[in-house]
Coordinates of C-alpha atoms in Angstrom, one line a residue:
X1 CA -36.1 -11.7 13.8
X2 CA -37.0 -11.9 17.4
X3 CA -35.6 -13.3 20.6
X4 CA -37.5 -15.1 23.3
X5 CA -37.6 -13.6 26.8
X6 CA -35.9 -15.6 29.5
X7 CA -38.2 -17.5 31.9
X8 CA -36.3 -18.2 35.2
X9 CA -38.2 -21.5 35.6
X10 CA -37.3 -22.7 32.1
X11 CA -34.6 -25.2 31.7
X12 CA -31.6 -24.3 29.5
X13 CA -32.6 -26.6 26.7
X14 CA -33.6 -26.1 23.1
X15 CA -35.5 -28.5 20.9
X16 CA -36.4 -28.0 17.3
X17 CA -39.5 -25.9 17.8
X18 CA -42.8 -27.0 16.3
X19 CA -45.6 -24.8 15.1
X20 CA -47.7 -25.7 18.1
X21 CA -44.9 -24.5 20.5
X22 CA -46.5 -21.9 22.7
X23 CA -43.2 -20.1 23.1
X24 CA -42.9 -19.8 19.3
X25 CA -46.4 -18.4 19.2
X26 CA -45.7 -15.9 22.0
X27 CA -42.6 -14.6 20.3
X28 CA -44.7 -12.7 17.7
X29 CA -45.9 -10.3 20.4
X30 CA -42.4 -9.5 21.7
X31 CA -40.3 -6.6 20.5
X32 CA -37.5 -7.2 18.1
X33 CA -34.2 -8.3 19.7
X34 CA -35.9 -8.4 23.1
X35 CA -33.6 -9.1 26.0
X36 CA -36.1 -8.9 28.8
X37 CA -35.4 -11.0 31.8
X38 CA -36.9 -11.4 35.3
X39 CA -33.3 -11.5 36.6
X40 CA -32.8 -7.7 36.4
X41 CA -29.2 -7.9 37.6
X42 CA -28.2 -10.0 34.6
X43 CA -27.7 -8.4 31.2
X44 CA -28.2 -10.8 28.3
X45 CA -25.8 -9.8 25.5
X46 CA -26.6 -10.9 21.9
X47 CA -24.1 -13.4 20.6
X48 CA -24.5 -12.3 16.9
X49 CA -26.0 -9.2 15.4
X50 CA -29.7 -9.5 14.9
X51 CA -30.4 -7.0 12.1
X52 CA -33.6 -6.3 10.3
X53 CA -32.1 -6.8 6.9
X54 CA -34.0 -5.8 3.9
X55 CA -35.0 -8.5 1.6
X56 CA -34.1 -11.2 4.1
X57 CA -36.2 -13.5 6.2
X58 CA -35.1 -15.8 8.9
X59 CA -32.5 -18.4 8.0
X60 CA -34.2 -21.2 6.2
X61 CA -31.7 -23.6 7.7
X62 CA -33.2 -23.1 11.1
X63 CA -35.7 -26.0 11.9
X64 CA -39.3 -25.1 10.9
X65 CA -38.2 -21.5 10.3
X66 CA -37.9 -20.8 14.0
X67 CA -36.1 -17.5 14.9
X68 CA -32.7 -17.8 16.6
X69 CA -32.6 -17.5 20.3
X70 CA -29.9 -16.2 22.5
X71 CA -27.8 -19.0 23.9
X72 CA -24.6 -17.3 25.0
X73 CA -25.4 -17.9 28.7
X74 CA -25.1 -21.6 28.2
X75 CA -21.9 -23.4 28.8
X76 CA -20.5 -25.9 26.2
X77 CA -21.7 -28.9 28.3
X78 CA -25.2 -27.4 28.6
X79 CA -25.4 -26.8 24.9
X80 CA -24.4 -30.4 24.2
X81 CA -27.0 -31.6 26.7
X82 CA -29.7 -29.4 25.1
X83 CA -29.0 -31.2 21.8
X84 CA -28.7 -34.7 23.2
X85 CA -32.2 -35.8 22.2
X86 CA -31.9 -34.6 18.6
X87 CA -30.9 -36.8 15.6
X88 CA -27.3 -36.8 14.6
X89 CA -27.8 -34.4 11.7
X90 CA -30.0 -32.1 13.8
X91 CA -27.4 -32.1 16.6
X92 CA -24.6 -31.2 14.3
X93 CA -26.6 -28.4 12.7
X94 CA -27.7 -27.1 16.1
X95 CA -24.2 -27.1 17.6
X96 CA -22.8 -25.4 14.5
X97 CA -25.4 -22.7 14.8
X98 CA -24.8 -22.0 18.4
X99 CA -21.0 -22.0 17.9
X100 CA -21.2 -19.6 15.0
X101 CA -19.4 -22.0 12.7
X102 CA -21.8 -22.3 9.7
X103 CA -20.0 -23.0 6.4
X104 CA -19.6 -20.1 4.0
X105 CA -22.1 -20.4 1.2
X106 CA -21.1 -20.2 -2.5
X107 CA -23.1 -16.9 -2.7
X108 CA -21.1 -15.4 0.2
X109 CA -17.8 -16.6 -1.4
X110 CA -18.6 -14.8 -4.6
X111 CA -19.6 -11.7 -2.6
X112 CA -16.2 -11.8 -0.7
X113 CA -14.3 -11.9 -4.0
X114 CA -16.3 -9.0 -5.3
X115 CA -15.8 -6.9 -2.2
X116 CA -12.0 -7.6 -2.1
X117 CA -11.6 -6.4 -5.7
X118 CA -13.7 -3.2 -5.1
X119 CA -11.7 -2.4 -2.0
X120 CA -8.5 -3.1 -4.0
X121 CA -9.4 -0.2 -6.4
X122 CA -9.7 2.1 -3.4
X123 CA -6.2 1.2 -2.2
X124 CA -4.4 2.4 -5.4
X125 CA -4.9 6.1 -4.9
X126 CA -4.8 5.9 -1.1
X127 CA -1.4 4.2 -1.2
X128 CA -0.1 6.9 -3.4
X129 CA -1.5 9.9 -1.6
X130 CA -0.8 8.6 2.0
X131 CA 2.2 6.5 1.3
X132 CA 4.7 6.6 -1.6
X133 CA 4.2 10.3 -2.7
X134 CA 5.1 11.7 0.7
X135 CA 8.3 9.6 0.7
X136 CA 9.3 10.9 -2.7
X137 CA 8.4 14.5 -1.7
X138 CA 10.4 14.2 1.5
X139 CA 13.6 14.4 -0.6
X140 CA 12.6 18.0 -1.6
X141 CA 10.2 19.3 1.0
X142 CA 10.2 20.0 4.7
X143 CA 7.9 18.4 7.2
X144 CA 5.7 21.5 7.3
X145 CA 5.3 21.4 3.5
X146 CA 4.5 17.7 3.8
X147 CA 1.8 18.6 6.3
X148 CA 0.1 20.6 3.5
X149 CA 0.2 17.6 1.2
X150 CA -1.1 15.4 4.0
X151 CA -4.4 17.3 3.8
X152 CA -5.1 15.3 0.6
X153 CA -6.1 12.4 2.8
X154 CA -8.9 14.4 4.6
X155 CA -11.7 13.6 2.1
X156 CA -11.5 10.0 3.1
X157 CA -12.1 11.1 6.7
X158 CA -14.9 13.5 5.8
X159 CA -17.0 11.4 3.5
X160 CA -19.7 11.4 6.1
X161 CA -20.9 14.8 4.8
X162 CA -21.9 13.5 1.3
X163 CA -22.7 9.9 2.2
X164 CA -26.5 10.6 2.5
X165 CA -26.5 11.7 -1.2
X166 CA -24.8 8.5 -2.2
X167 CA -27.2 6.5 -0.1
X168 CA -30.3 8.2 -1.5
X169 CA -29.8 9.0 -5.1
X170 CA -29.5 6.2 -7.6
X171 CA -30.8 4.7 -10.8
X172 CA -33.1 1.7 -10.1
X173 CA -32.3 0.2 -13.4
X174 CA -28.6 0.1 -12.5
X175 CA -28.8 -0.6 -8.8
X176 CA -28.5 1.5 -5.6
X177 CA -24.7 0.8 -5.1
X178 CA -23.6 0.3 -8.7
X179 CA -25.1 3.7 -9.6
X180 CA -22.2 5.2 -7.7
X181 CA -19.5 2.6 -7.9
X182 CA -19.3 2.5 -11.7
X183 CA -19.1 6.3 -12.3
X184 CA -16.6 6.8 -9.4
X185 CA -14.3 4.1 -10.7
X186 CA -14.5 5.6 -14.2
X187 CA -13.6 9.0 -12.8
X188 CA -10.8 7.6 -10.7
X189 CA -9.3 5.9 -13.8
X190 CA -9.6 9.0 -15.9
X191 CA -8.1 11.2 -13.2
X192 CA -5.1 8.9 -12.8
X193 CA -4.7 8.8 -16.6
X194 CA -4.7 12.6 -16.8
X195 CA -2.2 13.0 -13.9
X196 CA 0.1 10.4 -15.5
X197 CA 0.7 12.8 -18.5
X198 CA 2.3 15.4 -16.2
X199 CA 3.5 13.4 -13.2
X200 CA 7.2 13.5 -14.0
X201 CA 7.1 17.3 -14.6
X202 CA 5.2 17.9 -11.3
X203 CA 7.5 15.7 -9.3
X204 CA 10.7 17.2 -10.7
X205 CA 10.1 20.4 -8.8
X206 CA 7.4 19.7 -6.2
X207 CA 8.1 22.9 -4.2
X208 CA 6.7 25.0 -7.1
X209 CA 3.8 22.6 -7.8
X210 CA 2.9 21.7 -4.2
X211 CA -0.7 23.0 -4.3
X212 CA -1.3 21.5 -7.7
X213 CA -0.1 18.1 -6.5
X214 CA -2.2 18.4 -3.4
X215 CA -5.3 19.2 -5.4
X216 CA -4.8 16.4 -7.8
X217 CA -4.4 13.7 -5.1
X218 CA -7.1 15.3 -3.0
X219 CA -9.5 14.8 -5.9
X220 CA -8.4 11.2 -6.3
X221 CA -9.0 10.5 -2.6
X222 CA -12.4 12.2 -2.8
X223 CA -13.6 10.0 -5.6
X224 CA -12.2 6.9 -3.8
X225 CA -14.0 7.9 -0.6
X226 CA -17.3 8.2 -2.5
X227 CA -16.8 4.8 -4.0
X228 CA -16.1 3.5 -0.5
X229 CA -19.5 4.8 0.8
X230 CA -21.3 2.7 -1.8
X231 CA -19.1 -0.4 -1.3
X232 CA -19.6 -0.2 2.5
X233 CA -23.4 -0.1 2.0
X234 CA -23.3 -2.9 -0.5
X235 CA -21.3 -5.1 1.9
X236 CA -24.2 -5.1 4.4
X237 CA -26.5 -6.8 1.9
X238 CA -24.1 -8.8 -0.2
X239 CA -23.1 -11.0 2.8
X240 CA -25.5 -13.2 4.8
X241 CA -26.2 -12.3 8.4
X242 CA -23.9 -14.9 10.0
X243 CA -20.9 -13.9 7.7
X244 CA -21.2 -10.1 8.1
X245 CA -18.0 -10.0 10.1
X246 CA -16.1 -11.0 7.0
X247 CA -16.9 -7.6 5.4
X248 CA -14.0 -6.3 7.5
X249 CA -11.8 -9.1 6.3
X250 CA -12.6 -8.2 2.7
X251 CA -11.8 -4.5 3.4
X252 CA -8.5 -5.4 5.1
X253 CA -7.3 -7.7 2.4
X254 CA -8.5 -5.6 -0.6
X255 CA -7.5 -2.2 0.8
X256 CA -4.2 -3.3 2.2
X257 CA -3.3 -5.1 -1.1
X258 CA -4.0 -2.0 -3.2
X259 CA -2.3 0.2 -0.6
X260 CA 0.8 -2.1 -0.6
X261 CA 1.1 -2.1 -4.4
X262 CA 0.9 1.7 -4.5
X263 CA 3.2 2.2 -1.5
X264 CA 6.0 -0.2 -1.0
X265 CA 6.0 -2.1 -4.3
X266 CA 5.9 1.1 -6.3
X267 CA 8.6 2.7 -4.0
X268 CA 10.9 -0.2 -4.7
X269 CA 10.3 -0.3 -8.4
X270 CA 10.6 3.5 -8.6
X271 CA 14.0 3.4 -6.9
X272 CA 17.0 3.7 -9.2
X273 CA 19.2 1.7 -6.8
X274 CA 16.7 -1.1 -6.8
X275 CA 16.4 -1.1 -10.6
X276 CA 20.2 -1.3 -11.0
X277 CA 20.6 -4.0 -8.4
X278 CA 18.1 -6.3 -10.1
X279 CA 18.7 -5.2 -13.7
X280 CA 15.2 -4.1 -14.4
X281 CA 13.8 -0.9 -15.8
X282 CA 12.8 1.8 -13.3
X283 CA 9.0 2.2 -12.9
X284 CA 8.1 5.8 -13.3
X285 CA 5.1 7.4 -11.5
X286 CA 3.5 8.1 -14.9
X287 CA 3.7 4.4 -15.9
X288 CA 2.2 3.3 -12.6
X289 CA -0.6 5.7 -12.7
X290 CA -1.4 4.5 -16.3
X291 CA -1.5 0.9 -15.0
X292 CA -3.8 1.9 -12.1
X293 CA -6.1 3.6 -14.6
X294 CA -6.4 0.5 -16.7
X295 CA -7.1 -1.6 -13.7
X296 CA -9.9 0.7 -12.6
X297 CA -11.4 0.7 -16.1
X298 CA -11.2 -3.2 -16.3
X299 CA -13.0 -3.7 -13.0
X300 CA -15.7 -1.1 -14.0
X301 CA -16.4 -3.1 -17.2
X302 CA -16.7 -6.3 -15.2
X303 CA -19.2 -4.6 -12.8
X304 CA -21.6 -4.2 -15.7
X305 CA -22.0 -8.0 -15.7
X306 CA -22.5 -8.3 -11.9
X307 CA -26.2 -8.3 -10.9
X308 CA -27.1 -6.2 -7.9
X309 CA -30.0 -7.5 -5.8
X310 CA -32.8 -5.0 -5.4
X311 CA -33.0 -3.6 -1.9
X312 CA -36.5 -3.1 -0.5
X313 CA -37.3 -0.8 2.4
X314 CA -40.3 1.1 3.7
X315 CA -38.1 3.8 5.3
X316 CA -37.8 7.3 4.0
X317 CA -34.6 7.4 1.9
X318 CA -34.8 10.9 0.6
X319 CA -31.6 13.0 0.9
X320 CA -33.2 15.1 3.7
X321 CA -34.4 11.9 5.4
X322 CA -30.9 10.4 5.4
X323 CA -29.4 13.5 6.8
X324 CA -32.0 13.5 9.5
X325 CA -31.3 9.8 10.1
X326 CA -27.6 10.6 10.4
X327 CA -28.3 13.2 13.0
X328 CA -30.5 10.7 14.9
X329 CA -27.6 8.2 14.8
X330 CA -25.3 10.8 16.3
X331 CA -27.8 11.5 19.0
X332 CA -27.5 8.0 20.3
X333 CA -25.5 8.0 23.6
X334 CA -23.5 4.9 22.7
X335 CA -22.7 6.2 19.3
X336 CA -21.4 9.5 20.8
X337 CA -19.1 7.6 23.1
X338 CA -17.8 5.4 20.3
X339 CA -17.1 8.4 18.1
X340 CA -15.1 9.9 21.0
X341 CA -13.1 6.8 21.2
X342 CA -12.3 7.0 17.5
X343 CA -11.1 10.6 17.7
X344 CA -8.7 9.8 20.5
X345 CA -7.6 6.2 20.0
X346 CA -4.8 6.7 17.4
X347 CA -3.1 9.7 18.9
X348 CA -0.7 7.5 20.9
X349 CA 1.1 6.1 17.8
X350 CA 0.4 9.0 15.4
X351 CA 3.9 10.3 15.5
X352 CA 5.2 6.8 14.6
X353 CA 2.7 6.4 11.7
X354 CA 3.3 9.9 10.3
X355 CA 7.1 10.3 10.6
X356 CA 9.0 7.2 11.8
X357 CA 9.6 5.6 8.4
X358 CA 10.4 9.1 7.0
X359 CA 13.0 9.5 9.7
X360 CA 14.5 6.0 9.0
X361 CA 14.9 6.9 5.3
X362 CA 16.4 10.2 6.3
X363 CA 18.9 8.4 8.5
X364 CA 20.0 6.1 5.7
X365 CA 17.4 3.3 5.2
X366 CA 17.0 2.7 1.5
X367 CA 13.5 3.0 0.0
X368 CA 14.0 -0.4 -1.5
X369 CA 14.9 -1.8 1.9
X370 CA 11.7 -0.3 3.3
X371 CA 9.7 -1.9 0.5
X372 CA 11.2 -5.3 1.2
X373 CA 10.4 -4.9 4.9
X374 CA 6.7 -4.2 4.1
X375 CA 6.5 -6.9 1.5
X376 CA 7.7 -9.5 4.0
X377 CA 5.1 -8.1 6.4
X378 CA 2.2 -8.3 3.9
X379 CA 1.2 -12.0 4.5
X380 CA 1.0 -11.2 8.3
X381 CA -1.4 -8.4 7.5
X382 CA -3.7 -10.8 5.7
X383 CA -3.6 -13.3 8.5
X384 CA -4.3 -10.5 11.0
X385 CA -7.4 -9.4 9.0
X386 CA -8.7 -13.0 8.9
X387 CA -8.1 -13.5 12.6
X388 CA -9.8 -10.1 13.4
X389 CA -12.9 -11.1 11.5
X390 CA -12.9 -14.5 13.2
X391 CA -12.4 -13.2 16.7
X392 CA -15.1 -10.6 16.2
X393 CA -17.8 -13.2 15.8
X394 CA -18.1 -14.0 19.5
X395 CA -20.0 -12.2 22.2
X396 CA -17.0 -9.8 22.7
X397 CA -16.5 -8.2 19.3
X398 CA -14.0 -5.6 20.5
X399 CA -11.7 -8.0 22.3
X400 CA -9.2 -8.1 19.4
X401 CA -9.1 -4.3 19.3
X402 CA -8.6 -4.2 23.1
X403 CA -5.9 -6.9 23.2
X404 CA -3.9 -5.2 20.5
X405 CA -3.9 -1.8 22.2
X406 CA -1.0 -2.2 24.7
X407 CA 1.3 -3.9 22.1
X408 CA 0.8 -1.0 19.7
X409 CA 1.8 1.5 22.3
X410 CA 4.8 -0.5 23.4
X411 CA 5.9 -1.1 19.8
X412 CA 5.5 2.7 19.1
X413 CA 8.0 3.4 21.9
X414 CA 10.4 0.8 20.5
X415 CA 10.2 2.4 17.1
X416 CA 11.1 5.7 18.5
X417 CA 14.1 4.2 20.2
X418 CA 15.1 2.5 17.0
X419 CA 15.1 5.8 15.2
X420 CA 17.2 7.3 18.0
X421 CA 19.8 4.5 17.9
X422 CA 19.7 4.1 14.1
X423 CA 23.2 3.1 12.9
X424 CA 25.0 4.9 10.1
X425 CA 24.7 3.2 6.8
X426 CA 25.3 0.6 5.6
X427 CA 23.1 -1.2 8.1
X428 CA 23.9 -4.7 9.1
X429 CA 21.8 -7.8 8.3
X430 CA 21.0 -8.3 12.0
X431 CA 19.7 -4.7 12.3
X432 CA 17.6 -5.0 9.1
X433 CA 16.1 -8.3 10.4
X434 CA 15.1 -6.5 13.7
X435 CA 13.4 -3.8 11.6
X436 CA 11.5 -6.5 9.7
X437 CA 10.4 -8.2 12.9
X438 CA 9.3 -4.8 14.4
X439 CA 7.4 -3.9 11.3
X440 CA 5.6 -7.3 11.3
X441 CA 4.5 -6.9 14.9
X442 CA 3.4 -3.3 14.4
X443 CA 1.3 -4.0 11.3
X444 CA -0.1 -7.2 12.8
X445 CA -1.4 -5.3 15.8
X446 CA -2.7 -2.5 13.6
X447 CA -4.5 -4.9 11.3
X448 CA -6.0 -6.7 14.2
X449 CA -7.3 -3.5 15.6
X450 CA -8.6 -2.3 12.2
X451 CA -10.3 -5.5 11.4
X452 CA -11.8 -5.9 14.9
X453 CA -13.3 -2.4 14.9
X454 CA -14.6 -2.7 11.3
X455 CA -16.3 -6.0 12.3
X456 CA -17.9 -4.2 15.3
X457 CA -19.1 -1.5 13.0
X458 CA -20.7 -4.1 10.7
X459 CA -22.3 -5.8 13.7
X460 CA -24.0 -2.7 15.1
X461 CA -24.9 -0.9 11.9
X462 CA -28.5 -0.9 10.8
X463 CA -28.8 -1.7 7.0
X464 CA -32.1 0.2 7.0
X465 CA -30.1 3.3 6.4
X466 CA -27.7 1.6 4.0
X467 CA -24.1 2.8 4.0
X468 CA -24.8 6.0 6.1
X469 CA -24.4 4.2 9.5
X470 CA -21.3 2.4 8.4
X471 CA -19.9 5.5 6.8
X472 CA -20.5 7.5 9.9
X473 CA -18.5 5.1 12.1
X474 CA -15.8 4.6 9.5
X475 CA -15.4 8.3 8.9
X476 CA -14.6 8.9 12.6
X477 CA -12.2 5.9 12.5
X478 CA -10.3 7.4 9.6
X479 CA -10.5 10.9 11.0
X480 CA -8.9 9.7 14.2
X481 CA -5.8 8.8 12.2
X482 CA -6.0 11.8 9.9
X483 CA -6.7 14.9 11.9
X484 CA -3.5 14.6 14.2
X485 CA -1.2 14.0 11.2
X486 CA -1.0 17.6 10.0
X487 CA -0.2 18.8 13.6
X488 CA 2.4 16.0 14.1
X489 CA 4.3 16.9 10.9
X490 CA 4.1 20.6 11.8
X491 CA 5.2 19.9 15.3
X492 CA 8.3 18.0 14.1
X493 CA 9.6 21.2 12.3
X494 CA 8.3 23.4 15.1
X495 CA 10.3 21.7 17.9
X496 CA 13.4 21.1 15.7
X497 CA 16.4 23.3 16.0
X498 CA 19.0 23.2 13.2
X499 CA 22.1 25.2 12.3
X500 CA 24.1 25.8 9.1
X501 CA 27.7 25.5 10.1
X502 CA 29.9 27.4 7.6
X503 CA 33.5 26.2 8.4
X504 CA 35.4 28.7 6.3
X505 CA 33.7 31.7 8.0
X506 CA 33.7 29.9 11.3
X507 CA 30.0 30.7 11.5
X508 CA 27.0 28.8 12.8
X509 CA 23.6 30.2 11.6
X510 CA 20.3 28.9 13.0
X511 CA 18.5 27.8 9.9
X512 CA 15.0 26.4 10.0
X513 CA 15.4 25.5 6.3
X514 CA 17.9 22.8 7.3
X515 CA 15.1 20.5 8.1
X516 CA 14.4 19.9 4.4
X517 CA 16.7 18.5 1.7
X518 CA 16.3 21.8 -0.2
X519 CA 17.5 23.7 2.8
X520 CA 20.5 21.4 3.2
X521 CA 21.4 21.9 -0.4
X522 CA 21.2 25.7 0.1
X523 CA 23.5 25.5 3.1
X524 CA 25.9 23.3 1.2
X525 CA 26.1 26.0 -1.6
X526 CA 27.3 28.4 1.0
X527 CA 30.0 26.0 1.9
X528 CA 28.3 24.9 5.1
X529 CA 26.8 21.8 6.5
X530 CA 23.4 21.4 8.3
X531 CA 23.5 20.1 11.9
X532 CA 20.4 19.1 13.9
X533 CA 20.7 20.5 17.4
X534 CA 17.3 19.3 18.5
X535 CA 15.1 16.9 16.6
X536 CA 11.4 17.7 17.1
X537 CA 10.4 14.1 16.2
X538 CA 11.3 12.8 19.6
X539 CA 9.4 15.5 21.5
X540 CA 6.3 15.0 19.4
X541 CA 6.6 11.2 19.8
X542 CA 6.9 11.5 23.6
X543 CA 3.8 13.7 23.8
X544 CA 1.8 11.3 21.7
X545 CA 2.9 8.2 23.6
X546 CA 2.2 9.9 27.0
X547 CA -1.2 11.0 25.9
X548 CA -1.9 7.5 24.5
X549 CA -1.0 5.8 27.8
X550 CA -3.2 8.1 29.9
X551 CA -6.2 7.8 27.6
X552 CA -5.8 4.0 27.3
X553 CA -5.8 3.4 31.1
X554 CA -8.5 5.9 32.0
X555 CA -10.9 6.0 29.1
X556 CA -10.4 3.9 25.9
X557 CA -10.2 0.3 27.2
X558 CA -12.7 0.6 30.1
X559 CA -15.2 2.3 27.8
X560 CA -14.7 -0.2 24.9
X561 CA -15.4 -3.1 27.3
X562 CA -18.7 -1.5 28.2
X563 CA -19.7 -0.7 24.7
X564 CA -19.3 -4.3 23.5
X565 CA -21.9 -5.4 26.1
X566 CA -24.5 -3.0 24.8
X567 CA -27.4 -4.9 23.2
X568 CA -27.7 -4.5 19.4
X569 CA -31.2 -2.9 19.8
X570 CA -29.6 0.0 21.6
X571 CA -27.6 0.9 18.5
X572 CA -30.8 1.1 16.3
X573 CA -32.8 4.2 15.5
X574 CA -35.6 2.1 14.1
X575 CA -37.5 -0.6 16.1

């Protein structure tokens, strides 16, 4: 697909091009995605990603097969004027094309459903490893011990290192992506089935089985990450060019739904208080893992009946070639800057993401109340994912990510203050309502940012290297929220000062163990009571928010605004 260079003497009009059009003939000699202009002071920014997609030609709906031209410099009245001499049907098609409002085809709708289901399977183990299991373990472990378990989320952030293997090795008879998705989902289902047989035993005394639990869930996350590599690559060719931004919407809806089921829904149904209140049986971890295993097996069987289109490419797709390609991607100046943004962007609210909800539960918020809060919030997450995909279709794909940045920092500060002024239980209806509203605003801003950045990744990624480009960018996005978590949880314990006050002996002993439920129980056995002199959570939160404010003002937002104006061709390693 090519773009015409701008002639300063040419009127800002566009007719349905004919085969004899000299401009159409000249376009063959121009480089792909050309943005040359005689007005050197003006940078022409592509409105939509122009990607050399394998197996795709130009859009047959374009009159006479003419390639799309860049029209973002025209105002609305100029575009209407340019279409004034067309027939009514031609004018409607032309204006719909320039506004990016083409209807979603039946093929794309089927692809969207498939992607949502595949991302849903990923959400099951991630919701357990990063959500519900840490909450259950918090009743028995300290924050430092939770930091060890938090390492189980790292494979999802380090999948870049084996993504070239996933991109290069496959069985042609099965399909490039299905060759990995099918076995990974079978392994995920089998692993969850095996863990379900010993789950209750492991969770009864997690302190003794901490490393075994960490290994089990690290394995689950590893297999889910491998499946994600293949799904990310498949999304680039499943969806048509104009609807690529919806790949992030599929990921948001599917991943968040699976995460929600394994996190808040499971936490609520696993709570004895919730089960007694509603008169239902308590859902054990073993039963839920068994259910997730069956779901994984069912979707895998369904995939056998889904046909994968053959991808054709003339590029070197050997394992060595993909690793070399990955290195070439990392050498691009714009990519290096974007990766730097990813590593720093989430530090500002990392203390809130890692410890705020744990602190609220510690101060008396019931797990079932937390589940209800997130359940109410779920529809807003879906709306946020849809809006992010829609907003990312314009000429400023990162505007959603940028606009949501300041609200996230402000809401993080509000969350810290809520923890500080958290009332003693039982909490009032008004306070609970304020928690729900706060959660909705936080997750909405988070989803907008996630969807906006994912859509930007889809826009700039080159399908010639399949999922490697997408995986590289998504890896650093995930790593930005993963690498600080271990240090945040360690820091909470490090900066905390607690004592065990033994009243009978009139003795106060400084006890670091008092930061865990096990340590509190040990203090109680001595006839004492744990008292927190200094809570390290507030210190860590203040450090994170301060760092986030400085980086947002001086680096993140100014740099993001510049990156979204970079032509698509500058993100490519192949011409």
